[in-house]
């Protein structure tokens, strides 16, 4: 049976502002979405996948991005060149969008129910009572518990996943023909992500909606898509059914992207033999809030964590946001002061050191952060950033500079670029520079706090390989914080699973992956998107 | 330094229309003040009781020290003691600009130091900010009255009296910037690289405060010029023997209905100066801090 075509994009081209590095944000993009179908647009950052979605909604920033050629038809109606008034009518009614950031996509000062009500008021002639019934009905459909309470709640009273459900409810309340999801699960935890994906799929089946789903994650693609469109630098490189693209990718770029997705298959265990570098005993961190006039409350971010990292070993801490994994890392790096316990680095206890005594030990523990764009001072050349550490510890500028060049070469950045500023490098290059900055002090322990989470998969794979090399060549002890099980499986020798400040399970990666004991660990594994696909196996 | 991060920033500031107009007006007023002795042959304190309260354009002859007679045109007329208003207004520009500039520099410098410490050293924050709250509660005119009563009228007294209430505003601004920048990963990276706190503050935090401080500085400057004029007008600012716009207006106040020029011209110049400084501030804010510009 032929299904009605909902969206048809033909030879779309969108022009970038003059100063950009290429002429078109997207060029010659043709795709279509049929009723009851989920089409995933996959690509790395800068591939033009979001621009395509925004073009359909007519939400491109005016004056900066202008569609210059092609056509976009929604149920046969041309959208390019349509009057703003007509577009407003169509938005919400015939097409709707769910955005990436559920924290900012909702108006913080309006109750959730009223925000959905606004859509109904603008597009329908229902009276108050009918609208209220519809709101409660749609909230129940997105599986929010106690719709009455949720409708009366302000966004900040809800969790990220709940907010995203509200967004989806708002998008679907008028039963649009087309739903556009722009990375709707990227900002969410894996377990929440799995629920939201299930929800999108379920609602789409129930209502026969056509879904255009933008993502960078092939795991999500495997989980949800009927058809896949792969984009690179503004062009479509390949499209086809999910089955075909994932098992028989034709284009080298698609193959590279799929290969770069880490497997859930854990790495073979390492023979032990390194000396103990770091151990913590009953590490505690409690945040005190409140003050002179208010009664204080205490938040236990970390509760009695014991861990151990040997030389030449990568130990992973896996957990969702709020699990306390980053707090552990920051306590060990002494960016914050632990409230209790011991942080033993070889012979010294760093936990309660202060001032000068602490500064002496600083160089022994170095940390790499998540956001490569904010980890380097934008006003200083990377050379100046690199030699800051050695100069703090009494090296001459010349000696430090020589070392910096050598290390830049080691991490795969052109040493001649040492006088450039951070904005002249890509995200992956910046992360390499951050790694070089950490290594230049010859630390005994390297902490990677979500160090690859902000990177595209292909770049992520390269940085992970670099970390491997560092571990092998320098015999460093590495503490690897991540929320991503695939990444953990690839690089970690042992993992700790954290939840609400506690370690719920620990052991060699292979063992934990083969037979997770704690129910929470099992839940995490079940939530990993696309776990049924053996991604890297494909490569061979 | 910031030009490296955002190339062409200085050029962008200079290309902004209101910066150009404000800067031009300010430059003209500053040059008039600086070159006052060369522009006007008269002494601002020179009085001639025979030509009191003459309207603009009046001509008179003046006996010079070397015995020759000089014909001068009183472009803006004379005041009630027969002093040349044009000359007095020129010299008045000096006081206004000195007060504006000095107050801005003092308030920004003090505010910067206190703000950096309050923002970065968390345990000092509470105490520092409560003191600042206290300072903000003092009305500048009242403070000036008290200081004049204590130390006597004078330029220094006025500058201190005007600068003190401005400091807390700068402190709050700097502290807010520091609070957001100290969470930046590059600052945390510097901490783990063992960089001493004073270096972190000057190297990584301070440059971020420069742009908003320049903008805030212009607002402080404009308000200082205005407050100085108000204080002088009320007779609690600069001593009456020094020509300032406030003093000139205060003296012209009694005969304002008959001879409005005594108040009009210094008033216009005062308004122009404040307007010019504010225009520069607005223009710089637009280019240096686009986020703030959109919000207002």
PDB file of C-alpha atoms in Angstrom, chain B residues 88-273:
ATOM      1  CA  UNK B  88      34.750  81.064  32.518  1.00  0.00           C
ATOM      2  CA  UNK B  89      32.887  78.344  30.643  1.00  0.00           C
ATOM      3  CA  UNK B  90      36.119  77.283  28.909  1.00  0.00           C
ATOM      4  CA  UNK B  91      37.931  76.973  32.227  1.00  0.00           C
ATOM      5  CA  UNK B  92      34.908  75.213  33.687  1.00  0.00           C
ATOM      6  CA  UNK B  93      35.362  72.420  31.151  1.00  0.00           C
ATOM      7  CA  UNK B  94      38.699  71.634  32.772  1.00  0.00           C
ATOM      8  CA  UNK B  95      37.173  70.939  36.181  1.00  0.00           C
ATOM      9  CA  UNK B  96      34.348  68.864  34.758  1.00  0.00           C
ATOM     10  CA  UNK B  97      36.605  66.681  32.657  1.00  0.00           C
ATOM     11  CA  UNK B  98      39.186  66.265  35.424  1.00  0.00           C
ATOM     12  CA  UNK B  99      36.501  65.255  37.907  1.00  0.00           C
ATOM     13  CA  UNK B 100      34.834  62.882  35.426  1.00  0.00           C
ATOM     14  CA  UNK B 101      38.058  61.201  34.417  1.00  0.00           C
ATOM     15  CA  UNK B 102      39.575  60.960  37.886  1.00  0.00           C
ATOM     16  CA  UNK B 103      36.414  59.604  39.451  1.00  0.00           C
ATOM     17  CA  UNK B 104      36.095  57.016  36.674  1.00  0.00           C
ATOM     18  CA  UNK B 105      39.696  55.896  37.099  1.00  0.00           C
ATOM     19  CA  UNK B 106      39.489  55.736  40.897  1.00  0.00           C
ATOM     20  CA  UNK B 107      36.125  53.953  40.936  1.00  0.00           C
ATOM     21  CA  UNK B 108      37.184  51.444  38.275  1.00  0.00           C
ATOM     22  CA  UNK B 109      40.570  50.767  39.889  1.00  0.00           C
ATOM     23  CA  UNK B 110      39.178  50.288  43.394  1.00  0.00           C
ATOM     24  CA  UNK B 111      36.170  48.381  42.132  1.00  0.00           C
ATOM     25  CA  UNK B 112      38.347  46.107  40.037  1.00  0.00           C
ATOM     26  CA  UNK B 113      40.605  45.109  42.919  1.00  0.00           C
ATOM     27  CA  UNK B 114      37.765  44.614  45.387  1.00  0.00           C
ATOM     28  CA  UNK B 115      35.620  42.844  42.817  1.00  0.00           C
ATOM     29  CA  UNK B 116      38.376  40.443  41.810  1.00  0.00           C
ATOM     30  CA  UNK B 117      39.019  39.504  45.416  1.00  0.00           C
ATOM     31  CA  UNK B 118      35.339  39.261  46.339  1.00  0.00           C
ATOM     32  CA  UNK B 119      34.604  37.132  43.296  1.00  0.00           C
ATOM     33  CA  UNK B 120      37.544  34.789  43.595  1.00  0.00           C
ATOM     34  CA  UNK B 121      38.167  34.444  47.319  1.00  0.00           C
ATOM     35  CA  UNK B 122      34.831  33.028  48.336  1.00  0.00           C
ATOM     36  CA  UNK B 123      35.136  33.445  52.096  1.00  0.00           C
ATOM     37  CA  UNK B 124      35.790  37.180  51.752  1.00  0.00           C
ATOM     38  CA  UNK B 125      32.852  37.644  49.413  1.00  0.00           C
ATOM     39  CA  UNK B 126      30.120  37.975  52.015  1.00  0.00           C
ATOM     40  CA  UNK B 127      31.929  40.553  54.110  1.00  0.00           C
ATOM     41  CA  UNK B 128      33.079  42.599  51.100  1.00  0.00           C
ATOM     42  CA  UNK B 129      29.693  42.680  49.478  1.00  0.00           C
ATOM     43  CA  UNK B 130      27.880  43.719  52.659  1.00  0.00           C
ATOM     44  CA  UNK B 131      30.283  46.666  52.992  1.00  0.00           C
ATOM     45  CA  UNK B 132      29.543  47.535  49.369  1.00  0.00           C
ATOM     46  CA  UNK B 133      25.807  47.325  50.036  1.00  0.00           C
ATOM     47  CA  UNK B 134      26.368  49.767  52.879  1.00  0.00           C
ATOM     48  CA  UNK B 135      28.261  52.171  50.636  1.00  0.00           C
ATOM     49  CA  UNK B 136      25.526  52.004  48.027  1.00  0.00           C
ATOM     50  CA  UNK B 137      23.014  53.119  50.613  1.00  0.00           C
ATOM     51  CA  UNK B 138      24.813  56.465  51.113  1.00  0.00           C
ATOM     52  CA  UNK B 139      23.390  59.245  48.906  1.00  0.00           C
ATOM     53  CA  UNK B 140      26.360  60.904  47.150  1.00  0.00           C
ATOM     54  CA  UNK B 141      25.147  64.431  47.869  1.00  0.00           C
ATOM     55  CA  UNK B 142      24.797  63.705  51.563  1.00  0.00           C
ATOM     56  CA  UNK B 143      28.258  62.162  51.628  1.00  0.00           C
ATOM     57  CA  UNK B 144      29.663  65.204  49.856  1.00  0.00           C
ATOM     58  CA  UNK B 145      28.017  67.524  52.357  1.00  0.00           C
ATOM     59  CA  UNK B 146      29.523  65.555  55.223  1.00  0.00           C
ATOM     60  CA  UNK B 147      32.994  65.447  53.672  1.00  0.00           C
ATOM     61  CA  UNK B 148      32.945  69.151  52.852  1.00  0.00           C
ATOM     62  CA  UNK B 149      31.972  69.863  56.434  1.00  0.00           C
ATOM     63  CA  UNK B 150      34.885  67.697  57.598  1.00  0.00           C
ATOM     64  CA  UNK B 151      37.652  68.675  55.185  1.00  0.00           C
ATOM     65  CA  UNK B 152      36.443  71.873  53.581  1.00  0.00           C
ATOM     66  CA  UNK B 153      35.431  72.343  49.971  1.00  0.00           C
ATOM     67  CA  UNK B 154      37.900  71.427  47.248  1.00  0.00           C
ATOM     68  CA  UNK B 155      38.561  69.356  44.179  1.00  0.00           C
ATOM     69  CA  UNK B 156      39.915  66.356  46.137  1.00  0.00           C
ATOM     70  CA  UNK B 157      36.951  66.331  48.478  1.00  0.00           C
ATOM     71  CA  UNK B 158      34.533  66.380  45.577  1.00  0.00           C
ATOM     72  CA  UNK B 159      36.380  63.617  43.737  1.00  0.00           C
ATOM     73  CA  UNK B 160      36.405  61.382  46.800  1.00  0.00           C
ATOM     74  CA  UNK B 161      32.791  62.148  47.615  1.00  0.00           C
ATOM     75  CA  UNK B 162      31.664  61.301  44.097  1.00  0.00           C
ATOM     76  CA  UNK B 163      33.919  58.267  43.664  1.00  0.00           C
ATOM     77  CA  UNK B 164      32.957  56.374  46.832  1.00  0.00           C
ATOM     78  CA  UNK B 165      29.309  55.698  45.961  1.00  0.00           C
ATOM     79  CA  UNK B 166      30.340  54.590  42.450  1.00  0.00           C
ATOM     80  CA  UNK B 167      32.752  51.922  43.658  1.00  0.00           C
ATOM     81  CA  UNK B 168      30.088  49.348  44.654  1.00  0.00           C
ATOM     82  CA  UNK B 169      28.555  49.370  41.181  1.00  0.00           C
ATOM     83  CA  UNK B 170      31.918  48.543  39.637  1.00  0.00           C
ATOM     84  CA  UNK B 171      32.562  45.910  42.308  1.00  0.00           C
ATOM     85  CA  UNK B 172      29.290  44.165  41.521  1.00  0.00           C
ATOM     86  CA  UNK B 173      30.053  44.160  37.817  1.00  0.00           C
ATOM     87  CA  UNK B 174      33.565  42.777  38.230  1.00  0.00           C
ATOM     88  CA  UNK B 175      32.416  40.215  40.761  1.00  0.00           C
ATOM     89  CA  UNK B 176      29.715  38.957  38.410  1.00  0.00           C
ATOM     90  CA  UNK B 177      32.251  38.510  35.607  1.00  0.00           C
ATOM     91  CA  UNK B 178      34.702  36.776  37.935  1.00  0.00           C
ATOM     92  CA  UNK B 179      32.014  34.434  39.241  1.00  0.00           C
ATOM     93  CA  UNK B 180      31.187  33.256  35.745  1.00  0.00           C
ATOM     94  CA  UNK B 181      34.764  33.080  34.480  1.00  0.00           C
ATOM     95  CA  UNK B 182      36.095  31.172  37.495  1.00  0.00           C
ATOM     96  CA  UNK B 183      33.901  28.236  36.472  1.00  0.00           C
ATOM     97  CA  UNK B 184      35.459  28.146  33.003  1.00  0.00           C
ATOM     98  CA  UNK B 185      37.446  24.976  32.407  1.00  0.00           C
ATOM     99  CA  UNK B 186      40.498  26.964  31.356  1.00  0.00           C
ATOM    100  CA  UNK B 187      40.620  28.558  34.789  1.00  0.00           C
ATOM    101  CA  UNK B 188      40.308  25.140  36.425  1.00  0.00           C
ATOM    102  CA  UNK B 189      43.008  23.856  34.095  1.00  0.00           C
ATOM    103  CA  UNK B 190      45.255  26.688  35.253  1.00  0.00           C
ATOM    104  CA  UNK B 191      44.572  25.716  38.868  1.00  0.00           C
ATOM    105  CA  UNK B 192      45.612  22.138  38.220  1.00  0.00           C
ATOM    106  CA  UNK B 193      48.691  23.369  36.371  1.00  0.00           C
ATOM    107  CA  UNK B 194      49.752  24.884  39.674  1.00  0.00           C
ATOM    108  CA  UNK B 195      49.345  28.517  38.645  1.00  0.00           C
ATOM    109  CA  UNK B 196      49.362  30.768  41.729  1.00  0.00           C
ATOM    110  CA  UNK B 197      46.103  32.573  42.455  1.00  0.00           C
ATOM    111  CA  UNK B 198      47.347  36.133  41.740  1.00  0.00           C
ATOM    112  CA  UNK B 199      48.551  34.968  38.321  1.00  0.00           C
ATOM    113  CA  UNK B 200      45.247  33.231  37.591  1.00  0.00           C
ATOM    114  CA  UNK B 201      43.444  36.443  38.427  1.00  0.00           C
ATOM    115  CA  UNK B 202      45.607  38.685  36.270  1.00  0.00           C
ATOM    116  CA  UNK B 203      46.212  36.280  33.411  1.00  0.00           C
ATOM    117  CA  UNK B 204      42.935  34.431  32.990  1.00  0.00           C
ATOM    118  CA  UNK B 205      40.237  36.386  34.795  1.00  0.00           C
ATOM    119  CA  UNK B 206      41.181  40.061  34.502  1.00  0.00           C
ATOM    120  CA  UNK B 207      41.137  40.289  30.667  1.00  0.00           C
ATOM    121  CA  UNK B 208      37.479  39.253  30.670  1.00  0.00           C
ATOM    122  CA  UNK B 209      36.565  42.270  32.788  1.00  0.00           C
ATOM    123  CA  UNK B 210      38.200  44.836  30.516  1.00  0.00           C
ATOM    124  CA  UNK B 211      35.365  45.311  28.043  1.00  0.00           C
ATOM    125  CA  UNK B 212      32.524  45.688  30.562  1.00  0.00           C
ATOM    126  CA  UNK B 213      34.749  47.924  32.716  1.00  0.00           C
ATOM    127  CA  UNK B 214      35.430  50.339  29.886  1.00  0.00           C
ATOM    128  CA  UNK B 215      31.712  50.646  29.322  1.00  0.00           C
ATOM    129  CA  UNK B 216      30.936  51.026  33.021  1.00  0.00           C
ATOM    130  CA  UNK B 217      33.779  53.563  33.283  1.00  0.00           C
ATOM    131  CA  UNK B 218      32.099  55.887  30.798  1.00  0.00           C
ATOM    132  CA  UNK B 219      28.851  55.772  32.755  1.00  0.00           C
ATOM    133  CA  UNK B 220      30.706  56.540  35.991  1.00  0.00           C
ATOM    134  CA  UNK B 221      32.442  59.417  34.219  1.00  0.00           C
ATOM    135  CA  UNK B 222      29.179  60.914  32.962  1.00  0.00           C
ATOM    136  CA  UNK B 223      27.496  60.622  36.316  1.00  0.00           C
ATOM    137  CA  UNK B 224      30.532  62.131  38.084  1.00  0.00           C
ATOM    138  CA  UNK B 225      30.483  65.188  35.818  1.00  0.00           C
ATOM    139  CA  UNK B 226      26.822  65.649  36.582  1.00  0.00           C
ATOM    140  CA  UNK B 227      27.147  65.163  40.335  1.00  0.00           C
ATOM    141  CA  UNK B 228      30.094  67.568  40.509  1.00  0.00           C
ATOM    142  CA  UNK B 229      27.985  70.227  38.769  1.00  0.00           C
ATOM    143  CA  UNK B 230      25.113  69.580  41.172  1.00  0.00           C
ATOM    144  CA  UNK B 231      27.408  69.838  44.201  1.00  0.00           C
ATOM    145  CA  UNK B 232      28.990  73.058  42.963  1.00  0.00           C
ATOM    146  CA  UNK B 233      25.560  74.451  42.177  1.00  0.00           C
ATOM    147  CA  UNK B 234      24.483  73.703  45.720  1.00  0.00           C
ATOM    148  CA  UNK B 235      27.618  75.382  47.022  1.00  0.00           C
ATOM    149  CA  UNK B 236      29.133  72.265  48.565  1.00  0.00           C
ATOM    150  CA  UNK B 237      31.493  71.356  45.743  1.00  0.00           C
ATOM    151  CA  UNK B 238      34.391  73.257  44.264  1.00  0.00           C
ATOM    152  CA  UNK B 239      35.091  76.637  45.999  1.00  0.00           C
ATOM    153  CA  UNK B 240      33.290  79.504  44.279  1.00  0.00           C
ATOM    154  CA  UNK B 241      36.505  81.241  43.187  1.00  0.00           C
ATOM    155  CA  UNK B 242      37.226  78.403  40.742  1.00  0.00           C
ATOM    156  CA  UNK B 243      35.051  78.617  37.634  1.00  0.00           C
ATOM    157  CA  UNK B 244      33.088  75.416  37.183  1.00  0.00           C
ATOM    158  CA  UNK B 245      29.865  74.964  35.282  1.00  0.00           C
ATOM    159  CA  UNK B 246      28.012  74.323  38.503  1.00  0.00           C
ATOM    160  CA  UNK B 247      29.448  77.451  40.136  1.00  0.00           C
ATOM    161  CA  UNK B 248      28.683  79.620  37.111  1.00  0.00           C
ATOM    162  CA  UNK B 249      25.099  78.394  37.075  1.00  0.00           C
ATOM    163  CA  UNK B 250      24.767  78.920  40.821  1.00  0.00           C
ATOM    164  CA  UNK B 251      25.863  82.529  40.455  1.00  0.00           C
ATOM    165  CA  UNK B 252      23.592  83.093  37.485  1.00  0.00           C
ATOM    166  CA  UNK B 253      20.618  81.610  39.286  1.00  0.00           C
ATOM    167  CA  UNK B 254      19.493  84.859  40.992  1.00  0.00           C
ATOM    168  CA  UNK B 255      19.111  86.866  37.797  1.00  0.00           C
ATOM    169  CA  UNK B 256      18.068  83.916  35.693  1.00  0.00           C
ATOM    170  CA  UNK B 257      14.830  85.469  34.448  1.00  0.00           C
ATOM    171  CA  UNK B 258      16.495  88.631  33.181  1.00  0.00           C
ATOM    172  CA  UNK B 259      19.831  87.223  32.037  1.00  0.00           C
ATOM    173  CA  UNK B 260      19.330  83.565  31.190  1.00  0.00           C
ATOM    174  CA  UNK B 261      22.634  83.313  29.333  1.00  0.00           C
ATOM    175  CA  UNK B 262      24.514  82.864  32.630  1.00  0.00           C
ATOM    176  CA  UNK B 263      22.772  79.543  33.119  1.00  0.00           C
ATOM    177  CA  UNK B 264      22.039  78.590  29.541  1.00  0.00           C
ATOM    178  CA  UNK B 265      25.577  78.264  28.176  1.00  0.00           C
ATOM    179  CA  UNK B 266      27.225  76.279  30.984  1.00  0.00           C
ATOM    180  CA  UNK B 267      24.044  74.195  31.112  1.00  0.00           C
ATOM    181  CA  UNK B 268      24.197  73.402  27.413  1.00  0.00           C
ATOM    182  CA  UNK B 269      27.859  72.471  27.647  1.00  0.00           C
ATOM    183  CA  UNK B 270      27.213  70.263  30.646  1.00  0.00           C
ATOM    184  CA  UNK B 271      24.400  68.483  28.851  1.00  0.00           C
ATOM    185  CA  UNK B 272      26.518  68.068  25.705  1.00  0.00           C
ATOM    186  CA  UNK B 273      29.430  66.614  27.666  1.00  0.00           C
TER     187      UNK B 273
END
